[in-house]
Amino acid sequence: MANVSIKGTSYVLVHAPDLLIHNGSNQTGAREVADLSNKDDPNTAFLAAIPSKLRSYEDVVNYPPNQVYIGNMKPSDLEALSEPWYENQKKANALGVFGEILGEKEFYCLMKHADVFDLVMLSKNFVTEAKGLVEAHPIMKNQGIVLGDGFEEAEIKKLVDAHQAEGLYYGDVLLGCVKQAHATDENLSAHTMLENLATKASGILAAWHMARQEGIDMASIDYIIECSEEAAGDVNQRGGGNIAKAVGEKSGCVNATGSDIRGFCAAPVHSIVHAAALVESGIFDTVLVVSGGSVPKLGMNSKDHVKKDLPILEDVIGGFAVVVGKNDGKNPVINTSVIGKHNISSGSSPQAVMSVLVYDPLNANNIKLTDVEKYSPELQNHEITAPAGAGNVPEANVKMIAALAVMKGQLDKPSINDFVKQRGVVGFAPTQGHIPSGVPFLGHARLDMLEGKLKNTMIIGKGSLFLGRLTNLFDGMSFLVEANDGTMQSATSSATDEATMKKIVADAMRSLAASILEK
C-alpha cells in the first residue's frame, strides 16, 4: 500500500460576467480591433450581443454541471438529464459538498482582502453594501476582512479613464478598480494585477473551504504548490512567483513555505505528483496543492456561443485545493508506482499520448486497462466545447483508451461503447484551461472510495506547451488513485525497519573491514 493519502479536496466557482465583458482575453482582443462606429463590423456586433447572452447568478448556481463541480450532484447524474443542460435545471444551493459558487460582488470583496499593496479601490457606495455581503457569508465573515471607507466614484473613474486602473463593474455601475502597480512595467500593469489578484482570491476561497469542510488545520500544512496558469513577477523576473505563499498567507498556512508549478493544462497533475513525492520521501508531512482561476479564459468560446444563439457558458472562474499527506489507513492513496509521463520523445499523436500516459504505467505494474474502474482525463463540459468545434473532449479521450485496450488484446471491439460509458467520466468542468484537467473528479472519487463504491481511478492531465512558442512539444502526466485497504506503515515498524537496516549496514561494513585486513 502506498504511503500517500488524499486527505481532502475542495472546489469553488465564481460567477464573473462583468469580468468576462471587460477582461476576458477574447473580448479584450475584439475590443482592440472593433470599429465601434460600424454596427456591421463583426467584432462590434459580437461585443454588442454579449450582454443579452449572459446568465444570471441564479442560472449559474442552478446549472447542473456547476452543481457537479461543487459536489451537490454526481457526474453520473448528468447522464440522466436531457440536453441542453442549461435548459433543464432546477433550483439548487450555492453552497456545496466541496465548496461554493460565489457571486461577483462578494468576489470583489475577496479581491480587496487578497490585496496587500492597496491596489484595489472600492467605491464608498459599494463599501456600505459590501460590508453586509461579507457579514452574510458563512466563511468570509470570520476572516477579518477589512474593506476600508472606500473612495469617491469620480476618483476611481479618473484612474480607469486614464488607463491606470482596470474597472470593477456590476452591470453599468463602477464599483471599484484595480490600479497598476508600476507606471511602465507591463508585468505590473492594472490588467495583469487584476488577473493575478483574481487568481489569488479564488485560490484563497478554495483553501478556506478545504479547512471548513474537511476540518483540516491549515497551520499543519508544511508546503504549498500553486498550479494556476497566471504568472506573477516584474520586468526582471516575469513569472517568478510566488502565488503559493501569497495564498497561504491569507489562508492560515502560517507554518508553510511553497512555490508555483506551471505546466499549462497539465500543471495540476504535475503538482499532485510533486506533492506525493514530497510526502512519500518524508521531506514534508502535509502538502496543499491549490489553484485559483483564470480571468483571461472567461468567454474564451463566446464568439461561437453568440453566433449560435446560445448563452455564454464560460462565465465562471474556477478554483480547487487538494491536501496530500501520509497514509492514514482510511483516505484513498496515490499509487506512486503508477505514474504516467509524456516524454520529450513520446510524440504528439493522440494514440502516442494515451499510450505513454495510460497504457505504459499500468502495463509496467501488471495492471490491465480494464482493471481501472474510472478514467478522468480532460473533463471539459461539452456544452461549452462542442459549439466551438472541439466536440466531446472527455468522451474522445476515453474512446482512445478503449481503442488501446482493443489493440492490446484486453478488450473486444464490440465492447468499446460499454467501456466508455462505464469507465469514463462525464465532463462537467468549466473551460478554465488547467481546471478541467482530470483533478475535478478527485472529490467525487474520494467520497466513493470512502464509501466502498469505487476501487480506483486514473487522473490524466494534458497540456499544450506549444502555446508558449518555445517548443512544439505536447505534455501530460497521470497517476493512479486507489481505495485504502486499511494498512499503513506505523511509526513502530518504521523505527524497527530503520534499526534493522542500520544493523545490516554495520554488519556489512565489519565484514568488509575484516576481509581487507585478512588481505
Short mmCIF file of C-alpha atoms in Angstrom, two decimals:
data_model
loop_
_atom_site.label_atom_id
_atom_site.label_comp_id
_atom_site.label_asym_id
_atom_site.label_seq_id
_atom_site.Cartn_x
_atom_site.Cartn_y
_atom_site.Cartn_z
CA MET A 1 0.00 0.00 0.00
CA ALA A 2 1.28 3.45 -0.92
CA ASN A 3 2.30 5.86 1.84
CA VAL A 4 0.46 8.91 0.44
CA SER A 5 -3.20 9.74 1.09
CA ILE A 6 -5.54 12.33 -0.43
CA LYS A 7 -6.91 13.82 2.78
CA GLY A 8 -9.22 16.46 1.36
CA THR A 9 -10.48 18.27 -1.73
CA SER A 10 -12.39 21.47 -2.34
CA TYR A 11 -13.82 23.12 -5.45
CA VAL A 12 -15.14 26.64 -5.97
CA LEU A 13 -16.63 28.71 -8.78
CA VAL A 14 -17.01 32.47 -9.06
CA HIS A 15 -19.71 33.97 -11.26
CA ALA A 16 -17.92 36.79 -13.13
CA PRO A 17 -19.99 38.13 -16.07
CA ASP A 18 -18.60 41.66 -15.83
CA LEU A 19 -15.01 40.47 -15.65
CA LEU A 20 -15.88 38.43 -18.75
CA ILE A 21 -17.01 41.55 -20.61
CA HIS A 22 -14.15 43.81 -19.60
CA ASN A 23 -11.21 41.46 -19.03
CA GLY A 24 -11.71 38.17 -20.87
CA SER A 25 -8.98 37.83 -23.50
CA ASN A 26 -11.41 37.12 -26.35
CA GLN A 27 -13.49 40.19 -25.58
CA THR A 28 -10.44 42.38 -24.94
CA GLY A 29 -8.99 41.36 -28.29
CA ALA A 30 -12.25 42.05 -30.10
CA ARG A 31 -12.47 45.49 -28.49
CA GLU A 32 -9.00 46.40 -29.70
CA VAL A 33 -9.80 45.74 -33.36
CA ALA A 34 -13.51 46.58 -33.48
CA ASP A 35 -14.76 49.56 -35.44
CA LEU A 36 -17.29 50.66 -32.86
CA SER A 37 -18.77 53.23 -35.27
CA ASN A 38 -19.72 50.45 -37.69
CA LYS A 39 -22.54 48.26 -36.41
CA ASP A 40 -21.86 45.76 -39.23
CA ASP A 41 -18.30 45.19 -38.07
CA PRO A 42 -18.21 41.54 -36.83
CA ASN A 43 -16.36 42.40 -33.62
CA THR A 44 -18.68 45.32 -32.92
CA ALA A 45 -21.72 43.10 -33.42
CA PHE A 46 -20.21 40.43 -31.18
CA LEU A 47 -19.47 42.89 -28.36
CA ALA A 48 -22.94 44.39 -28.60
CA ALA A 49 -24.57 40.96 -28.33
CA ILE A 50 -22.71 39.83 -25.19
CA PRO A 51 -24.94 41.41 -22.51
CA SER A 52 -28.04 39.68 -23.81
CA LYS A 53 -26.25 36.29 -23.72
CA LEU A 54 -25.05 36.49 -20.13
CA ARG A 55 -26.60 34.30 -17.46
CA SER A 56 -27.87 35.44 -14.08
CA TYR A 57 -26.24 34.28 -10.86
CA GLU A 58 -29.29 32.09 -10.19
CA ASP A 59 -28.91 30.38 -13.58
CA VAL A 60 -25.23 29.75 -12.90
CA VAL A 61 -25.99 28.22 -9.49
CA ASN A 62 -28.77 26.05 -10.92
CA TYR A 63 -26.70 24.86 -13.91
CA PRO A 64 -26.22 21.07 -13.40
CA PRO A 65 -22.51 20.84 -14.37
CA ASN A 66 -21.73 23.58 -11.85
CA GLN A 67 -23.60 21.64 -9.19
CA VAL A 68 -21.48 18.60 -10.03
CA TYR A 69 -18.32 20.69 -9.71
CA ILE A 70 -19.17 21.79 -6.15
CA GLY A 71 -20.35 18.31 -5.18
CA ASN A 72 -24.13 18.59 -4.88
CA MET A 73 -24.60 16.26 -7.85
CA LYS A 74 -22.52 13.38 -9.20
CA PRO A 75 -21.10 13.26 -12.74
CA SER A 76 -23.32 10.26 -13.46
CA ASP A 77 -26.39 12.39 -12.63
CA LEU A 78 -25.77 14.40 -15.80
CA GLU A 79 -26.35 11.30 -17.92
CA ALA A 80 -29.96 11.16 -16.76
CA LEU A 81 -30.68 14.79 -17.72
CA SER A 82 -31.97 15.90 -21.08
CA GLU A 83 -29.70 18.24 -23.02
CA PRO A 84 -29.05 21.06 -23.30
CA TRP A 85 -28.43 21.13 -19.55
CA TYR A 86 -28.83 24.91 -19.39
CA GLU A 87 -32.50 24.43 -20.32
CA ASN A 88 -33.06 21.58 -17.86
CA GLN A 89 -32.10 22.82 -14.44
CA LYS A 90 -33.74 23.00 -11.05
CA LYS A 91 -33.32 25.37 -8.14
CA ALA A 92 -30.09 24.49 -6.35
CA ASN A 93 -27.86 25.59 -3.49
CA ALA A 94 -24.84 27.84 -3.97
CA LEU A 95 -23.09 26.10 -1.08
CA GLY A 96 -21.90 22.63 -1.97
CA VAL A 97 -20.32 19.50 -0.54
CA PHE A 98 -16.94 20.58 -1.91
CA GLY A 99 -17.23 24.37 -1.91
CA GLU A 100 -19.49 27.05 -3.35
CA ILE A 101 -20.48 29.25 -6.25
CA LEU A 102 -19.61 32.81 -5.22
CA GLY A 103 -21.29 35.95 -6.55
CA GLU A 104 -19.34 38.68 -8.34
CA LYS A 105 -19.85 41.39 -5.71
CA GLU A 106 -18.61 39.06 -2.96
CA PHE A 107 -15.63 38.26 -5.14
CA TYR A 108 -14.69 41.93 -5.38
CA CYS A 109 -14.65 41.96 -1.56
CA LEU A 110 -12.39 38.91 -1.62
CA MET A 111 -10.06 40.57 -4.14
CA LYS A 112 -9.81 43.53 -1.77
CA HIS A 113 -8.90 41.13 1.04
CA ALA A 114 -6.29 39.45 -1.19
CA ASP A 115 -4.67 42.82 -1.99
CA VAL A 116 -1.75 43.76 0.29
CA PHE A 117 -0.42 46.68 -1.77
CA ASP A 118 -3.54 48.90 -1.75
CA LEU A 119 -4.18 48.30 -5.45
CA VAL A 120 -7.90 47.53 -5.10
CA MET A 121 -10.10 50.59 -4.60
CA LEU A 122 -13.79 50.14 -3.82
CA SER A 123 -16.29 52.97 -4.06
CA LYS A 124 -17.83 54.42 -0.90
CA ASN A 125 -21.30 53.46 -2.08
CA PHE A 126 -20.26 49.85 -2.66
CA VAL A 127 -18.32 49.50 0.61
CA THR A 128 -21.54 50.08 2.56
CA GLU A 129 -23.20 47.17 0.73
CA ALA A 130 -20.03 45.09 0.69
CA LYS A 131 -19.72 45.02 4.47
CA GLY A 132 -23.16 43.44 4.64
CA LEU A 133 -22.22 40.88 1.99
CA VAL A 134 -19.12 39.87 3.94
CA GLU A 135 -21.07 39.57 7.19
CA ALA A 136 -23.67 37.37 5.49
CA HIS A 137 -21.12 34.96 4.02
CA PRO A 138 -20.55 31.80 6.11
CA ILE A 139 -16.75 31.86 5.74
CA MET A 140 -15.79 35.42 4.83
CA LYS A 141 -17.42 36.84 7.95
CA ASN A 142 -14.81 35.09 10.11
CA GLN A 143 -11.71 36.04 8.11
CA GLY A 144 -11.10 39.55 9.41
CA ILE A 145 -11.79 41.19 6.05
CA VAL A 146 -11.21 44.95 6.16
CA LEU A 147 -12.76 46.94 3.31
CA GLY A 148 -11.92 50.44 4.49
CA ASP A 149 -14.07 53.52 3.96
CA GLY A 150 -13.93 53.45 0.18
CA PHE A 151 -13.24 56.11 -2.45
CA GLU A 152 -15.28 58.55 -4.46
CA GLU A 153 -16.51 57.05 -7.72
CA ALA A 154 -15.15 60.08 -9.62
CA GLU A 155 -11.64 59.33 -8.34
CA ILE A 156 -11.91 55.71 -9.44
CA LYS A 157 -13.31 56.64 -12.85
CA LYS A 158 -10.47 59.10 -13.42
CA LEU A 159 -7.91 56.31 -12.97
CA VAL A 160 -9.85 53.95 -15.25
CA ASP A 161 -10.24 56.57 -17.97
CA ALA A 162 -6.51 57.31 -17.79
CA HIS A 163 -5.78 53.57 -18.27
CA GLN A 164 -4.02 53.49 -14.91
CA ALA A 165 -6.59 51.08 -13.49
CA GLU A 166 -9.00 48.34 -14.57
CA GLY A 167 -12.60 48.90 -13.52
CA LEU A 168 -14.59 46.50 -11.36
CA TYR A 169 -18.14 46.68 -12.70
CA TYR A 170 -21.53 45.30 -11.84
CA GLY A 171 -23.59 45.86 -14.94
CA ASP A 172 -23.22 49.53 -15.79
CA VAL A 173 -22.15 50.52 -12.28
CA LEU A 174 -18.47 51.09 -11.48
CA LEU A 175 -17.93 49.55 -8.04
CA GLY A 176 -14.17 49.91 -7.87
CA CYS A 177 -10.92 49.31 -9.69
CA VAL A 178 -7.54 47.57 -9.63
CA LYS A 179 -4.69 50.04 -10.03
CA GLN A 180 -1.45 49.46 -11.88
CA ALA A 181 1.46 48.55 -9.59
CA HIS A 182 4.05 50.27 -11.79
CA ALA A 183 3.88 53.05 -14.37
CA THR A 184 5.93 51.33 -17.11
CA ASP A 185 6.28 47.64 -16.25
CA GLU A 186 3.72 45.61 -18.27
CA ASN A 187 4.06 42.76 -15.78
CA LEU A 188 2.67 45.05 -13.07
CA SER A 189 0.03 46.72 -15.22
CA ALA A 190 -3.52 47.07 -13.97
CA HIS A 191 -4.60 44.37 -16.44
CA THR A 192 -2.07 41.86 -15.09
CA MET A 193 -2.61 42.78 -11.45
CA LEU A 194 -6.37 42.21 -11.83
CA GLU A 195 -5.73 38.76 -13.30
CA ASN A 196 -3.26 37.80 -10.58
CA LEU A 197 -5.39 39.12 -7.73
CA ALA A 198 -8.38 37.20 -9.10
CA THR A 199 -6.28 34.03 -9.22
CA LYS A 200 -5.05 34.61 -5.67
CA ALA A 201 -8.54 35.40 -4.35
CA SER A 202 -10.16 32.30 -5.89
CA GLY A 203 -7.29 30.17 -4.56
CA ILE A 204 -7.84 31.59 -1.07
CA LEU A 205 -11.54 30.74 -1.30
CA ALA A 206 -10.71 27.12 -2.23
CA ALA A 207 -8.29 26.88 0.71
CA TRP A 208 -10.89 28.28 3.12
CA HIS A 209 -13.41 25.67 2.02
CA MET A 210 -10.81 22.94 2.46
CA ALA A 211 -10.34 23.95 6.08
CA ARG A 212 -14.08 24.34 6.70
CA GLN A 213 -15.42 21.12 5.24
CA GLU A 214 -12.54 18.73 5.93
CA GLY A 215 -11.61 20.10 9.36
CA ILE A 216 -8.00 20.45 8.26
CA ASP A 217 -5.91 22.78 10.40
CA MET A 218 -4.17 24.97 7.82
CA ALA A 219 -1.35 25.55 10.30
CA SER A 220 -0.47 21.86 9.77
CA ILE A 221 0.37 22.46 6.10
CA ASP A 222 4.13 22.20 5.51
CA TYR A 223 4.30 23.08 1.82
CA ILE A 224 2.04 24.73 -0.76
CA ILE A 225 2.09 24.19 -4.52
CA GLU A 226 0.07 26.64 -6.64
CA CYS A 227 -0.68 25.46 -10.17
CA SER A 228 -2.80 28.04 -12.00
CA GLU A 229 -1.96 29.49 -15.41
CA GLU A 230 -1.10 33.02 -14.29
CA ALA A 231 2.44 34.39 -13.92
CA ALA A 232 3.39 36.72 -11.09
CA GLY A 233 6.55 38.79 -11.37
CA ASP A 234 8.07 42.01 -12.66
CA VAL A 235 10.11 43.07 -15.69
CA ASN A 236 13.26 41.49 -14.26
CA GLN A 237 11.68 38.13 -13.43
CA ARG A 238 8.47 37.57 -15.30
CA GLY A 239 6.67 34.60 -13.83
CA GLY A 240 8.97 34.45 -10.81
CA GLY A 241 6.06 33.76 -8.41
CA ASN A 242 5.12 33.12 -5.63
CA ILE A 243 1.31 32.85 -5.70
CA ALA A 244 1.52 29.77 -3.44
CA LYS A 245 2.84 31.67 -0.44
CA ALA A 246 0.56 34.61 -1.24
CA VAL A 247 -2.45 32.29 -0.97
CA GLY A 248 -1.03 30.60 2.12
CA GLU A 249 -0.55 33.94 3.85
CA LYS A 250 -4.28 34.65 3.65
CA SER A 251 -5.36 31.06 4.33
CA GLY A 252 -3.82 30.41 7.73
CA CYS A 253 -0.89 28.33 6.43
CA VAL A 254 1.48 30.00 8.91
CA ASN A 255 3.95 27.11 9.04
CA ALA A 256 4.21 26.53 5.29
CA THR A 257 6.52 27.55 2.52
CA GLY A 258 5.81 26.85 -1.13
CA SER A 259 6.26 27.57 -4.81
CA ASP A 260 4.38 27.69 -8.11
CA ILE A 261 4.33 24.99 -10.77
CA ARG A 262 3.42 25.97 -14.30
CA GLY A 263 2.59 23.43 -16.99
CA PHE A 264 -0.39 24.85 -18.84
CA CYS A 265 -3.36 22.47 -18.50
CA ALA A 266 -1.24 19.62 -17.11
CA ALA A 267 0.06 21.64 -14.13
CA PRO A 268 -2.46 20.28 -11.55
CA VAL A 269 -1.43 16.68 -12.20
CA HIS A 270 2.27 17.59 -12.19
CA SER A 271 1.66 19.35 -8.87
CA ILE A 272 -0.11 16.45 -7.18
CA VAL A 273 2.65 14.08 -8.29
CA HIS A 274 5.21 16.51 -6.84
CA ALA A 275 3.19 16.67 -3.62
CA ALA A 276 3.03 12.87 -3.39
CA ALA A 277 6.80 12.63 -3.87
CA LEU A 278 7.47 15.21 -1.14
CA VAL A 279 5.25 13.32 1.31
CA GLU A 280 6.45 9.82 0.43
CA SER A 281 10.09 10.90 0.68
CA GLY A 282 9.46 12.23 4.17
CA ILE A 283 10.56 15.75 3.31
CA PHE A 284 7.12 17.15 4.24
CA ASP A 285 4.18 15.58 6.06
CA THR A 286 1.33 17.59 4.53
CA VAL A 287 1.22 19.41 1.19
CA LEU A 288 -1.53 21.67 -0.12
CA VAL A 289 -1.99 21.81 -3.90
CA VAL A 290 -4.11 24.85 -4.70
CA SER A 291 -5.17 26.78 -7.76
CA GLY A 292 -7.18 29.86 -8.47
CA GLY A 293 -8.88 30.50 -11.78
CA SER A 294 -8.21 32.38 -14.98
CA VAL A 295 -9.83 35.71 -15.88
CA PRO A 296 -8.49 35.64 -19.49
CA LYS A 297 -10.35 32.35 -20.11
CA LEU A 298 -13.74 33.92 -19.37
CA GLY A 299 -15.75 33.82 -22.59
CA MET A 300 -12.98 32.02 -24.46
CA ASN A 301 -15.50 30.41 -26.84
CA SER A 302 -18.08 33.18 -26.56
CA LYS A 303 -17.95 34.14 -30.26
CA ASP A 304 -19.20 30.69 -31.17
CA HIS A 305 -21.83 30.76 -28.43
CA VAL A 306 -23.13 34.13 -29.59
CA LYS A 307 -23.05 33.06 -33.24
CA LYS A 308 -25.18 30.01 -32.43
CA ASP A 309 -27.58 31.96 -30.20
CA LEU A 310 -26.50 30.17 -27.03
CA PRO A 311 -25.92 31.59 -23.56
CA ILE A 312 -22.28 32.35 -22.82
CA LEU A 313 -21.43 29.41 -20.55
CA GLU A 314 -17.82 30.37 -19.80
CA ASP A 315 -18.86 32.88 -17.17
CA VAL A 316 -17.22 31.38 -14.07
CA ILE A 317 -13.73 31.44 -12.60
CA GLY A 318 -12.70 28.07 -11.18
CA GLY A 319 -10.58 27.06 -8.21
CA PHE A 320 -9.66 23.93 -6.27
CA ALA A 321 -7.50 22.62 -3.45
CA VAL A 322 -6.17 19.14 -2.65
CA VAL A 323 -4.40 18.13 0.57
CA VAL A 324 -1.87 15.30 0.29
CA GLY A 325 -0.49 13.68 3.44
CA LYS A 326 0.83 10.47 4.94
CA ASN A 327 -1.26 7.34 4.59
CA ASP A 328 -3.79 7.37 7.41
CA GLY A 329 -5.26 3.94 6.71
CA LYS A 330 -8.55 5.50 5.63
CA ASN A 331 -8.33 8.02 2.80
CA PRO A 332 -7.60 7.00 -0.82
CA VAL A 333 -3.94 6.60 -1.68
CA ILE A 334 -1.85 7.68 -4.64
CA ASN A 335 -0.06 4.65 -6.06
CA THR A 336 3.29 6.27 -6.80
CA SER A 337 4.37 3.18 -8.73
CA VAL A 338 1.85 4.04 -11.43
CA ILE A 339 2.84 7.44 -12.80
CA GLY A 340 2.45 8.17 -16.49
CA LYS A 341 4.53 10.85 -18.18
CA HIS A 342 4.84 12.29 -21.64
CA ASN A 343 8.49 12.09 -22.58
CA ILE A 344 10.17 14.51 -24.97
CA SER A 345 10.47 11.59 -27.39
CA SER A 346 6.88 10.39 -26.99
CA GLY A 347 5.28 12.15 -29.96
CA SER A 348 2.05 14.10 -30.00
CA SER A 349 -0.45 11.87 -31.80
CA PRO A 350 -3.49 11.01 -29.63
CA GLN A 351 -2.54 7.33 -29.66
CA ALA A 352 1.06 8.04 -28.63
CA VAL A 353 -0.06 10.36 -25.84
CA MET A 354 -2.54 7.89 -24.39
CA SER A 355 -0.04 5.05 -24.67
CA VAL A 356 2.58 6.76 -22.50
CA LEU A 357 0.12 8.35 -20.07
CA VAL A 358 -2.17 5.36 -19.55
CA TYR A 359 -1.05 2.02 -21.00
CA ASP A 360 2.69 2.19 -20.23
CA PRO A 361 2.48 2.91 -16.47
CA LEU A 362 -0.33 0.39 -15.98
CA ASN A 363 1.40 -2.31 -18.00
CA ALA A 364 4.67 -1.79 -16.12
CA ASN A 365 2.77 -2.68 -12.94
CA ASN A 366 0.87 -5.65 -14.44
CA ILE A 367 -2.41 -3.73 -14.40
CA LYS A 368 -4.73 -4.07 -17.39
CA LEU A 369 -6.57 -1.13 -18.91
CA THR A 370 -9.78 -2.94 -17.97
CA ASP A 371 -8.69 -3.08 -14.30
CA VAL A 372 -9.14 0.68 -13.88
CA GLU A 373 -12.74 1.46 -12.93
CA LYS A 374 -12.81 5.16 -13.86
CA TYR A 375 -10.66 7.26 -16.18
CA SER A 376 -10.65 11.00 -15.58
CA PRO A 377 -8.95 12.81 -18.47
CA GLU A 378 -9.78 16.36 -19.54
CA LEU A 379 -13.22 16.99 -18.06
CA GLN A 380 -14.41 19.93 -20.15
CA ASN A 381 -18.15 20.42 -20.31
CA HIS A 382 -19.07 19.53 -23.90
CA GLU A 383 -21.92 22.08 -23.93
CA ILE A 384 -19.12 24.65 -23.99
CA THR A 385 -16.66 22.95 -26.33
CA ALA A 386 -18.94 21.32 -28.92
CA PRO A 387 -20.36 24.61 -30.32
CA ALA A 388 -16.77 25.75 -30.89
CA GLY A 389 -15.98 22.61 -32.90
CA ALA A 390 -13.98 20.74 -30.23
CA GLY A 391 -16.61 18.05 -29.67
CA ASN A 392 -16.93 15.98 -26.51
CA VAL A 393 -13.36 16.02 -25.19
CA PRO A 394 -13.69 13.61 -22.22
CA GLU A 395 -15.58 11.06 -24.29
CA ALA A 396 -13.00 11.24 -27.10
CA ASN A 397 -10.19 10.61 -24.61
CA VAL A 398 -11.83 7.55 -23.07
CA LYS A 399 -12.64 6.18 -26.54
CA MET A 400 -8.93 6.39 -27.32
CA ILE A 401 -8.16 4.42 -24.13
CA ALA A 402 -10.76 1.82 -25.14
CA ALA A 403 -9.18 1.58 -28.60
CA LEU A 404 -5.82 1.00 -26.93
CA ALA A 405 -7.36 -1.80 -24.87
CA VAL A 406 -8.59 -3.43 -28.09
CA MET A 407 -5.16 -3.07 -29.70
CA LYS A 408 -3.50 -4.68 -26.67
CA GLY A 409 -5.94 -7.58 -26.65
CA GLN A 410 -7.55 -6.55 -23.36
CA LEU A 411 -10.98 -5.64 -24.77
CA ASP A 412 -13.24 -6.87 -27.55
CA LYS A 413 -14.03 -4.25 -30.18
CA PRO A 414 -17.83 -4.53 -29.71
CA SER A 415 -17.31 -3.60 -26.04
CA ILE A 416 -15.83 -0.14 -26.74
CA ASN A 417 -19.07 1.77 -26.14
CA ASP A 418 -19.72 -0.07 -22.87
CA PHE A 419 -16.14 0.65 -21.78
CA VAL A 420 -16.61 4.37 -22.44
CA LYS A 421 -19.95 4.53 -20.65
CA GLN A 422 -18.86 2.52 -17.62
CA ARG A 423 -15.31 3.80 -17.17
CA GLY A 424 -15.50 7.36 -18.47
CA VAL A 425 -16.48 10.47 -16.51
CA VAL A 426 -18.98 12.92 -17.99
CA GLY A 427 -17.34 16.31 -18.50
CA PHE A 428 -18.61 18.97 -16.09
CA ALA A 429 -15.78 21.44 -15.56
CA PRO A 430 -15.60 24.98 -16.95
CA THR A 431 -13.01 25.57 -19.67
CA GLN A 432 -10.56 27.37 -17.42
CA GLY A 433 -7.51 25.75 -19.00
CA HIS A 434 -5.90 23.91 -16.09
CA ILE A 435 -9.13 23.48 -14.09
CA PRO A 436 -10.72 20.62 -16.13
CA SER A 437 -7.56 18.55 -16.35
CA GLY A 438 -8.68 15.40 -14.51
CA VAL A 439 -8.49 16.79 -10.97
CA PRO A 440 -12.18 17.86 -10.59
CA PHE A 441 -13.12 14.17 -10.29
CA LEU A 442 -10.86 13.62 -7.27
CA GLY A 443 -13.51 14.91 -4.85
CA HIS A 444 -16.16 12.54 -6.13
CA ALA A 445 -13.71 9.63 -6.38
CA ARG A 446 -12.52 10.16 -2.80
CA LEU A 447 -16.07 10.06 -1.43
CA ASP A 448 -16.94 6.97 -3.49
CA MET A 449 -13.79 5.20 -2.28
CA LEU A 450 -14.50 6.09 1.35
CA GLU A 451 -17.99 4.60 0.88
CA GLY A 452 -16.66 1.46 -0.81
CA LYS A 453 -18.25 2.31 -4.17
CA LEU A 454 -15.05 2.73 -6.22
CA LYS A 455 -11.83 0.73 -6.30
CA ASN A 456 -9.57 3.01 -8.30
CA THR A 457 -9.36 5.84 -10.81
CA MET A 458 -6.69 7.25 -13.09
CA ILE A 459 -6.34 11.04 -13.19
CA ILE A 460 -4.94 12.29 -16.51
CA GLY A 461 -3.68 15.80 -17.23
CA LYS A 462 -2.60 17.00 -20.64
CA GLY A 463 -1.08 20.29 -21.72
CA SER A 464 -0.08 22.29 -24.79
CA LEU A 465 3.48 23.53 -24.36
CA PHE A 466 3.46 24.97 -27.86
CA LEU A 467 1.26 27.80 -26.59
CA GLY A 468 4.43 29.38 -25.17
CA ARG A 469 6.01 29.50 -28.65
CA LEU A 470 9.22 27.96 -27.35
CA THR A 471 8.61 24.35 -28.37
CA ASN A 472 6.14 22.32 -30.41
CA LEU A 473 6.06 19.63 -27.73
CA PHE A 474 2.95 18.28 -26.08
CA ASP A 475 2.82 17.48 -22.36
CA GLY A 476 0.98 15.23 -19.96
CA MET A 477 1.11 13.28 -16.71
CA SER A 478 -1.13 10.80 -14.91
CA PHE A 479 -1.43 8.99 -11.59
CA LEU A 480 -3.50 6.15 -10.14
CA VAL A 481 -5.65 6.65 -7.04
CA GLU A 482 -6.75 3.57 -5.12
CA ALA A 483 -9.14 2.91 -2.26
CA ASN A 484 -7.31 2.48 1.03
CA ASP A 485 -7.10 -1.16 2.15
CA GLY A 486 -6.68 -0.09 5.78
CA THR A 487 -3.00 -0.90 6.06
CA MET A 488 -0.42 1.73 6.88
CA GLN A 489 3.19 1.83 7.92
CA SER A 490 3.28 2.52 11.66
CA ALA A 491 5.89 4.59 13.43
CA THR A 492 6.98 1.45 15.35
CA SER A 493 7.51 -0.62 12.23
CA SER A 494 9.34 2.27 10.59
CA ALA A 495 11.66 2.54 13.57
CA THR A 496 12.18 -1.24 13.54
CA ASP A 497 12.93 -1.23 9.82
CA GLU A 498 15.39 1.61 10.29
CA ALA A 499 17.15 -0.22 13.12
CA THR A 500 17.29 -3.39 11.04
CA MET A 501 18.80 -1.55 8.09
CA LYS A 502 21.42 0.08 10.33
CA LYS A 503 22.37 -3.35 11.68
CA ILE A 504 22.65 -4.79 8.16
CA VAL A 505 24.87 -1.92 7.06
CA ALA A 506 27.03 -2.18 10.19
CA ASP A 507 27.46 -5.96 9.74
CA ALA A 508 28.38 -5.44 6.09
CA MET A 509 30.97 -2.80 6.99
CA ARG A 510 32.54 -5.07 9.64
CA SER A 511 32.66 -7.93 7.17
CA LEU A 512 34.27 -5.73 4.53
CA ALA A 513 36.85 -4.41 7.03
CA ALA A 514 37.72 -7.94 8.14
CA SER A 515 38.26 -9.11 4.56
CA ILE A 516 40.55 -6.15 3.85
CA LEU A 517 42.65 -6.86 6.98
CA GLU A 518 42.98 -10.52 6.02
CA LYS A 519 44.50 -9.48 2.70
#
